[in-house]
Amino acid sequence: MGEPPGYRPSAWVHLLHQLPRADFQLRPVPSGFAPQEQEYQQALLLVAALAGLGLGLSLILIAAYLIRVCCCRPPEPPGTKSPPPGGGCVTWSCIAALLVGCAGIGIGFYGNSETSDGVAQLSSALVHANHTLSAIDHLVLEMVERLEEAVRTELTTLEEVLTQRTELVAATRGARRQAEVVAQQLQGLAFWQGVPLSPLQVAEDVSFVEEYRWLAYVLLLLLELLVCLFTLLGLAKQSKWLVIVMTVMSLVVLVLSWGSLGLEAATAVGLSDFCSSPDIYVLNLTQEETGLGSDILNYYFLCNQAVSNPFQQRLTLSQRALANIHSQLQGLEREAVPQFPSAQKPLLSLEETLNVTEGNFHQLVALLHCRSLHKDYGAALRGLCEDALEGLLFLLLFSLLSAGALATTLCSLPRAWALFPPRNPSALCSGSHLSEPLLHVRREPAPPPRSFPGGQRRPH
């Protein structure tokens, strides 16, 4: 099948498309895009479940490390006031992990923006395709109404005026038949009229979902940024309560990062399967939703020399009929106007209607050509399979960096805040030393009164 102009599957699409897939029973699943099949859905869920497995392993490793540090640490000798060795290394490893997390946040903002740009390009292509289809329906309706109005008014009036000349009445009726043929052929060109699928509605739904997806990722990125900044502030200020709160928040963000990682991985794999060969799936889905013939859909989605224009016969018949009407009106103007001056006004009105119809017909031919809609199809694929997929891969990298940085932080923070000195240690020490002498002073017995030598009584 032919590919849309400007779209070629990227290397990332080929690489992700080649990854093996399996269902819940670990049976191989073909990599063709088939979201309606249960085996393919299980394969994508299994890809997302790998992130849950990673979360479980990371939590187990963090718990095992902290238990080893807390419970298997050798006892300190009494009277030791120096910090344990390696305290500075623990703090700096925590700071380095937080800086890596901040770099991952920058990557996440870029990936979120790229994904949003790709989805916006998809929505814009759908809106433009809807404009083209609506313009086709509008032109067809306008031309049919003009021709039917001309048949009801000007041609009927002309027949009444030319009643005395049988050959002129026959020419007028021939023009009427040709106008009816054109109207009948044009009605078959509005192929999208009455189709339940609206590209504009699809674009609005996609934009609605993308708006909330973008907002959710922005909130996640800002939450992790705040966690990193406040954790660094707690380490700098040596604030135990702030570090403890940020430890709990780091655990929450770690769970969210692994969850987003699973969602991004499953979406990227499914999108690569779709982008590797999108024509077959889009053709089948559009035919199922619209009920249009395969010849029309193949013409617009493929747009190559091997597929002919399904409306060519109708266009040719309409063009010939318009040319016949034009020649018959010119003949009537030469022969009827000199004998029937009252026929000039409906003939001029018919010429005006015919000129406007021919102009609209040429515009309709241009719109019915596959170039415009096929260009929109290619723009939609480029937005979805290039920009959006690239953004997803950057978000995947952000989630990996975030999970690794937060796991390292969770291992380092408890050891780091355990090394913080207590608040106001001098006041605590001075209070304990001052209270001791005061108690001893109060418990000492009062000394006996002294006897002075001159104060004793002499015996009588």
mmCIF file of C-alpha atoms in Angstrom, residues 29-266:
data_model
loop_
_atom_site.group_PDB
_atom_site.id
_atom_site.type_symbol
_atom_site.label_atom_id
_atom_site.label_comp_id
_atom_site.label_asym_id
_atom_site.label_seq_id
_atom_site.Cartn_x
_atom_site.Cartn_y
_atom_site.Cartn_z
ATOM 1 C CA VAL A 29 1.018 -12.706 19.974
ATOM 2 C CA PRO A 30 1.442 -11.214 16.473
ATOM 3 C CA SER A 31 2.624 -7.614 16.434
ATOM 4 C CA GLY A 32 -0.080 -6.449 14.057
ATOM 5 C CA PHE A 33 -2.294 -3.711 15.490
ATOM 6 C CA ALA A 34 -5.538 -5.373 16.585
ATOM 7 C CA PRO A 35 -6.965 -3.627 19.677
ATOM 8 C CA GLN A 36 -10.297 -5.451 19.350
ATOM 9 C CA GLU A 37 -8.690 -8.872 19.911
ATOM 10 C CA GLN A 38 -8.393 -10.176 23.458
ATOM 11 C CA GLU A 39 -4.911 -11.639 22.983
ATOM 12 C CA TYR A 40 -3.536 -8.297 21.798
ATOM 13 C CA GLN A 41 -5.157 -6.480 24.729
ATOM 14 C CA GLN A 42 -3.569 -8.964 27.119
ATOM 15 C CA ALA A 43 -0.185 -8.387 25.477
ATOM 16 C CA LEU A 44 -0.408 -4.628 26.089
ATOM 17 C CA LEU A 45 -1.607 -5.183 29.646
ATOM 18 C CA LEU A 46 1.355 -7.489 30.209
ATOM 19 C CA VAL A 47 3.690 -4.726 29.003
ATOM 20 C CA ALA A 48 2.064 -2.341 31.474
ATOM 21 C CA ALA A 49 2.279 -4.984 34.214
ATOM 22 C CA LEU A 50 6.069 -5.047 33.855
ATOM 23 C CA ALA A 51 6.068 -1.590 35.429
ATOM 24 C CA GLY A 52 4.128 -2.992 38.384
ATOM 25 C CA LEU A 53 6.745 -5.712 38.688
ATOM 26 C CA GLY A 54 9.460 -3.058 38.654
ATOM 27 C CA LEU A 55 7.648 -1.139 41.383
ATOM 28 C CA GLY A 56 7.386 -4.238 43.541
ATOM 29 C CA LEU A 57 11.067 -5.093 43.103
ATOM 30 C CA SER A 58 12.151 -1.537 43.867
ATOM 31 C CA LEU A 59 10.058 -1.440 47.052
ATOM 32 C CA ILE A 60 11.474 -4.807 48.143
ATOM 33 C CA LEU A 61 15.046 -3.648 47.524
ATOM 34 C CA ILE A 62 14.449 -0.373 49.352
ATOM 35 C CA ALA A 63 12.940 -2.192 52.331
ATOM 36 C CA ALA A 64 15.762 -4.760 52.397
ATOM 37 C CA TYR A 65 18.397 -2.013 52.255
ATOM 38 C CA LEU A 66 16.813 -0.009 55.052
ATOM 39 C CA ILE A 67 16.367 -3.096 57.232
ATOM 40 C CA ARG A 68 20.008 -3.996 56.700
ATOM 41 C CA VAL A 69 21.142 -0.476 57.568
ATOM 42 C CA CYS A 70 18.934 -0.145 60.646
ATOM 43 C CA CYS A 71 19.044 -3.644 62.107
ATOM 44 C CA CYS A 72 22.434 -4.984 61.059
ATOM 45 C CA ARG A 73 24.491 -1.963 62.055
ATOM 46 C CA PRO A 74 27.180 -2.750 64.684
ATOM 47 C CA PRO A 75 26.596 -1.144 68.078
ATOM 48 C CA GLU A 76 28.477 2.069 68.794
ATOM 49 C CA PRO A 77 30.814 2.165 71.791
ATOM 50 C CA PRO A 78 29.533 4.215 74.702
ATOM 51 C CA GLY A 79 30.639 7.821 74.792
ATOM 52 C CA THR A 80 31.186 8.020 71.022
ATOM 53 C CA LYS A 81 30.134 11.433 69.731
ATOM 54 C CA SER A 82 31.689 11.393 66.279
ATOM 55 C CA PRO A 83 29.353 10.711 63.298
ATOM 56 C CA PRO A 84 29.599 7.270 61.740
ATOM 57 C CA PRO A 85 31.839 6.961 58.711
ATOM 58 C CA GLY A 86 30.242 7.428 55.295
ATOM 59 C CA GLY A 87 27.700 10.018 56.427
ATOM 60 C CA GLY A 88 28.868 12.609 53.917
ATOM 61 C CA CYS A 89 28.828 10.043 51.114
ATOM 62 C CA VAL A 90 25.193 9.190 51.903
ATOM 63 C CA THR A 91 24.166 12.845 51.824
ATOM 64 C CA TRP A 92 25.944 13.555 48.555
ATOM 65 C CA SER A 93 24.516 10.443 46.913
ATOM 66 C CA CYS A 94 21.053 11.647 47.906
ATOM 67 C CA ILE A 95 21.749 15.103 46.450
ATOM 68 C CA ALA A 96 23.093 13.578 43.223
ATOM 69 C CA ALA A 97 19.967 11.424 42.894
ATOM 70 C CA LEU A 98 17.768 14.486 43.370
ATOM 71 C CA LEU A 99 19.701 16.388 40.696
ATOM 72 C CA VAL A 100 19.223 13.469 38.304
ATOM 73 C CA GLY A 101 15.522 13.595 39.124
ATOM 74 C CA CYS A 102 15.462 17.326 38.302
ATOM 75 C CA ALA A 103 17.102 16.588 34.935
ATOM 76 C CA GLY A 104 14.451 13.933 34.330
ATOM 77 C CA ILE A 105 11.763 16.516 35.083
ATOM 78 C CA GLY A 106 13.157 18.732 32.320
ATOM 79 C CA ILE A 107 13.012 15.785 29.921
ATOM 80 C CA GLY A 108 9.452 15.117 31.056
ATOM 81 C CA PHE A 109 8.343 18.678 30.291
ATOM 82 C CA TYR A 110 9.837 18.400 26.808
ATOM 83 C CA GLY A 111 8.198 15.026 26.185
ATOM 84 C CA ASN A 112 4.853 16.280 27.419
ATOM 85 C CA SER A 113 5.064 19.252 25.057
ATOM 86 C CA GLU A 114 6.026 17.057 22.094
ATOM 87 C CA THR A 115 3.155 14.678 22.752
ATOM 88 C CA SER A 116 0.736 17.581 22.991
ATOM 89 C CA ASP A 117 2.048 19.051 19.707
ATOM 90 C CA GLY A 118 1.581 15.719 17.937
ATOM 91 C CA VAL A 119 -1.987 15.340 19.155
ATOM 92 C CA ALA A 120 -2.706 18.967 18.206
ATOM 93 C CA GLN A 121 -1.442 18.238 14.682
ATOM 94 C CA LEU A 122 -3.744 15.213 14.540
ATOM 95 C CA SER A 123 -6.719 17.304 15.640
ATOM 96 C CA SER A 124 -5.883 20.053 13.145
ATOM 97 C CA ALA A 125 -5.746 17.529 10.289
ATOM 98 C CA LEU A 126 -9.115 16.110 11.292
ATOM 99 C CA VAL A 127 -10.646 19.592 11.417
ATOM 100 C CA HIS A 128 -9.273 20.419 7.966
ATOM 101 C CA ALA A 129 -10.593 17.131 6.557
ATOM 102 C CA ASN A 130 -13.997 17.902 8.051
ATOM 103 C CA HIS A 131 -13.886 21.337 6.363
ATOM 104 C CA THR A 132 -13.151 19.700 3.004
ATOM 105 C CA LEU A 133 -15.977 17.180 3.351
ATOM 106 C CA SER A 134 -18.406 19.898 4.466
ATOM 107 C CA ALA A 135 -17.369 22.081 1.513
ATOM 108 C CA ILE A 136 -18.106 19.194 -0.890
ATOM 109 C CA ASP A 137 -21.568 18.685 0.584
ATOM 110 C CA HIS A 138 -22.266 22.426 0.548
ATOM 111 C CA LEU A 139 -21.216 22.863 -3.087
ATOM 112 C CA VAL A 140 -23.265 19.876 -4.222
ATOM 113 C CA LEU A 141 -26.341 21.110 -2.352
ATOM 114 C CA GLU A 142 -25.962 24.635 -3.722
ATOM 115 C CA MET A 143 -25.572 23.491 -7.345
ATOM 116 C CA VAL A 144 -28.504 21.078 -7.141
ATOM 117 C CA GLU A 145 -30.730 23.780 -5.675
ATOM 118 C CA ARG A 146 -29.721 26.255 -8.379
ATOM 119 C CA LEU A 147 -30.412 23.782 -11.168
ATOM 120 C CA GLU A 148 -33.746 22.710 -9.711
ATOM 121 C CA GLU A 149 -34.757 26.343 -9.316
ATOM 122 C CA ALA A 150 -33.780 27.016 -12.924
ATOM 123 C CA VAL A 151 -35.859 24.060 -14.110
ATOM 124 C CA ARG A 152 -38.892 25.226 -12.102
ATOM 125 C CA THR A 153 -38.772 28.910 -13.075
ATOM 126 C CA GLU A 154 -36.643 30.058 -16.031
ATOM 127 C CA LEU A 155 -36.969 26.961 -18.210
ATOM 128 C CA THR A 156 -40.706 26.698 -17.528
ATOM 129 C CA THR A 157 -41.151 30.359 -18.412
ATOM 130 C CA LEU A 158 -39.059 29.908 -21.529
ATOM 131 C CA GLU A 159 -41.226 26.996 -22.702
ATOM 132 C CA GLU A 160 -44.347 29.105 -22.256
ATOM 133 C CA VAL A 161 -42.834 31.968 -24.231
ATOM 134 C CA LEU A 162 -41.642 29.762 -27.084
ATOM 135 C CA THR A 163 -44.855 27.737 -27.413
ATOM 136 C CA GLN A 164 -45.382 28.844 -31.030
ATOM 137 C CA ARG A 165 -42.039 27.402 -32.194
ATOM 138 C CA THR A 166 -41.961 23.630 -31.730
ATOM 139 C CA GLU A 167 -38.226 23.262 -32.428
ATOM 140 C CA LEU A 168 -37.391 25.945 -29.860
ATOM 141 C CA VAL A 169 -39.598 24.247 -27.273
ATOM 142 C CA ALA A 170 -37.815 20.957 -28.006
ATOM 143 C CA ALA A 171 -34.435 22.666 -27.443
ATOM 144 C CA THR A 172 -35.709 24.109 -24.164
ATOM 145 C CA ARG A 173 -36.907 20.696 -23.008
ATOM 146 C CA GLY A 174 -33.548 19.229 -23.982
ATOM 147 C CA ALA A 175 -31.859 21.802 -21.744
ATOM 148 C CA ARG A 176 -34.304 20.843 -18.968
ATOM 149 C CA ARG A 177 -33.393 17.158 -19.314
ATOM 150 C CA GLN A 178 -29.685 17.974 -19.259
ATOM 151 C CA ALA A 179 -30.134 20.074 -16.101
ATOM 152 C CA GLU A 180 -31.973 17.210 -14.440
ATOM 153 C CA VAL A 181 -29.157 14.844 -15.426
ATOM 154 C CA VAL A 182 -26.575 17.186 -13.895
ATOM 155 C CA ALA A 183 -28.589 17.468 -10.671
ATOM 156 C CA GLN A 184 -28.943 13.705 -10.457
ATOM 157 C CA GLN A 185 -25.227 13.087 -11.038
ATOM 158 C CA LEU A 186 -24.195 15.786 -8.553
ATOM 159 C CA GLN A 187 -26.272 14.278 -5.776
ATOM 160 C CA GLY A 188 -24.103 11.156 -5.920
ATOM 161 C CA LEU A 189 -20.946 13.210 -5.350
ATOM 162 C CA ALA A 190 -21.840 14.190 -1.768
ATOM 163 C CA PHE A 191 -20.492 10.864 -0.507
ATOM 164 C CA TRP A 192 -20.066 12.010 3.120
ATOM 165 C CA GLN A 193 -23.634 13.272 3.482
ATOM 166 C CA GLY A 194 -25.503 11.295 6.139
ATOM 167 C CA VAL A 195 -22.372 9.505 7.402
ATOM 168 C CA PRO A 196 -22.554 9.116 11.211
ATOM 169 C CA LEU A 197 -18.793 9.560 11.668
ATOM 170 C CA SER A 198 -17.766 13.221 12.020
ATOM 171 C CA PRO A 199 -14.047 14.095 11.874
ATOM 172 C CA LEU A 200 -14.819 17.280 13.804
ATOM 173 C CA GLN A 201 -16.347 15.303 16.666
ATOM 174 C CA VAL A 202 -13.365 12.944 16.689
ATOM 175 C CA ALA A 203 -11.015 15.952 16.826
ATOM 176 C CA GLU A 204 -12.954 17.426 19.745
ATOM 177 C CA ASP A 205 -12.869 14.128 21.641
ATOM 178 C CA VAL A 206 -9.136 13.742 21.053
ATOM 179 C CA SER A 207 -8.478 17.326 22.180
ATOM 180 C CA PHE A 208 -10.607 16.800 25.294
ATOM 181 C CA VAL A 209 -8.669 13.689 26.332
ATOM 182 C CA GLU A 210 -5.331 15.289 25.490
ATOM 183 C CA GLU A 211 -6.125 18.341 27.614
ATOM 184 C CA TYR A 212 -6.585 16.227 30.720
ATOM 185 C CA ARG A 213 -3.588 14.017 29.883
ATOM 186 C CA TRP A 214 -1.372 17.091 29.509
ATOM 187 C CA LEU A 215 -2.657 18.578 32.753
ATOM 188 C CA ALA A 216 -2.130 15.322 34.664
ATOM 189 C CA TYR A 217 1.492 15.095 33.520
ATOM 190 C CA VAL A 218 2.130 18.738 34.346
ATOM 191 C CA LEU A 219 0.828 18.159 37.875
ATOM 192 C CA LEU A 220 2.984 15.028 38.211
ATOM 193 C CA LEU A 221 6.068 16.901 37.013
ATOM 194 C CA LEU A 222 5.410 19.832 39.336
ATOM 195 C CA LEU A 223 4.825 17.455 42.267
ATOM 196 C CA GLU A 224 8.143 15.725 41.690
ATOM 197 C CA LEU A 225 9.892 19.072 41.259
ATOM 198 C CA LEU A 226 8.522 20.273 44.584
ATOM 199 C CA VAL A 227 9.583 17.035 46.256
ATOM 200 C CA CYS A 228 13.131 17.410 44.904
ATOM 201 C CA LEU A 229 13.413 21.077 45.868
ATOM 202 C CA PHE A 230 12.011 20.652 49.388
ATOM 203 C CA THR A 231 14.163 17.581 49.964
ATOM 204 C CA LEU A 232 17.248 19.553 49.003
ATOM 205 C CA LEU A 233 16.074 22.345 51.306
ATOM 206 C CA GLY A 234 15.596 19.878 54.160
ATOM 207 C CA LEU A 235 19.100 18.504 53.650
ATOM 208 C CA ALA A 236 20.575 22.006 53.535
ATOM 209 C CA LYS A 237 18.699 23.148 56.664
ATOM 210 C CA GLN A 238 19.131 19.753 58.345
ATOM 211 C CA SER A 239 15.422 19.732 59.166
ATOM 212 C CA LYS A 240 14.307 16.287 60.254
ATOM 213 C CA TRP A 241 10.560 16.880 59.997
ATOM 214 C CA LEU A 242 10.852 18.267 56.453
ATOM 215 C CA VAL A 243 13.025 15.356 55.337
ATOM 216 C CA ILE A 244 10.600 12.850 56.877
ATOM 217 C CA VAL A 245 7.642 14.450 55.083
ATOM 218 C CA MET A 246 9.548 14.465 51.801
ATOM 219 C CA THR A 247 10.439 10.809 52.309
ATOM 220 C CA VAL A 248 6.751 9.943 52.430
ATOM 221 C CA MET A 249 6.073 12.154 49.400
ATOM 222 C CA SER A 250 8.954 10.514 47.529
ATOM 223 C CA LEU A 251 7.332 7.139 48.104
ATOM 224 C CA VAL A 252 4.037 8.446 46.666
ATOM 225 C CA VAL A 253 5.755 9.942 43.615
ATOM 226 C CA LEU A 254 7.721 6.710 43.132
ATOM 227 C CA VAL A 255 4.450 4.789 42.827
ATOM 228 C CA LEU A 256 3.088 7.395 40.391
ATOM 229 C CA SER A 257 6.271 7.274 38.317
ATOM 230 C CA TRP A 258 6.110 3.507 37.923
ATOM 231 C CA GLY A 259 2.411 3.750 37.067
ATOM 232 C CA SER A 260 3.053 6.357 34.369
ATOM 233 C CA LEU A 261 5.925 4.214 33.104
ATOM 234 C CA GLY A 262 3.611 1.252 32.539
ATOM 235 C CA LEU A 263 1.009 3.404 30.793
ATOM 236 C CA GLU A 264 3.618 5.017 28.544
ATOM 237 C CA ALA A 265 5.242 1.695 27.654
ATOM 238 C CA ALA A 266 1.945 0.060 26.667
#
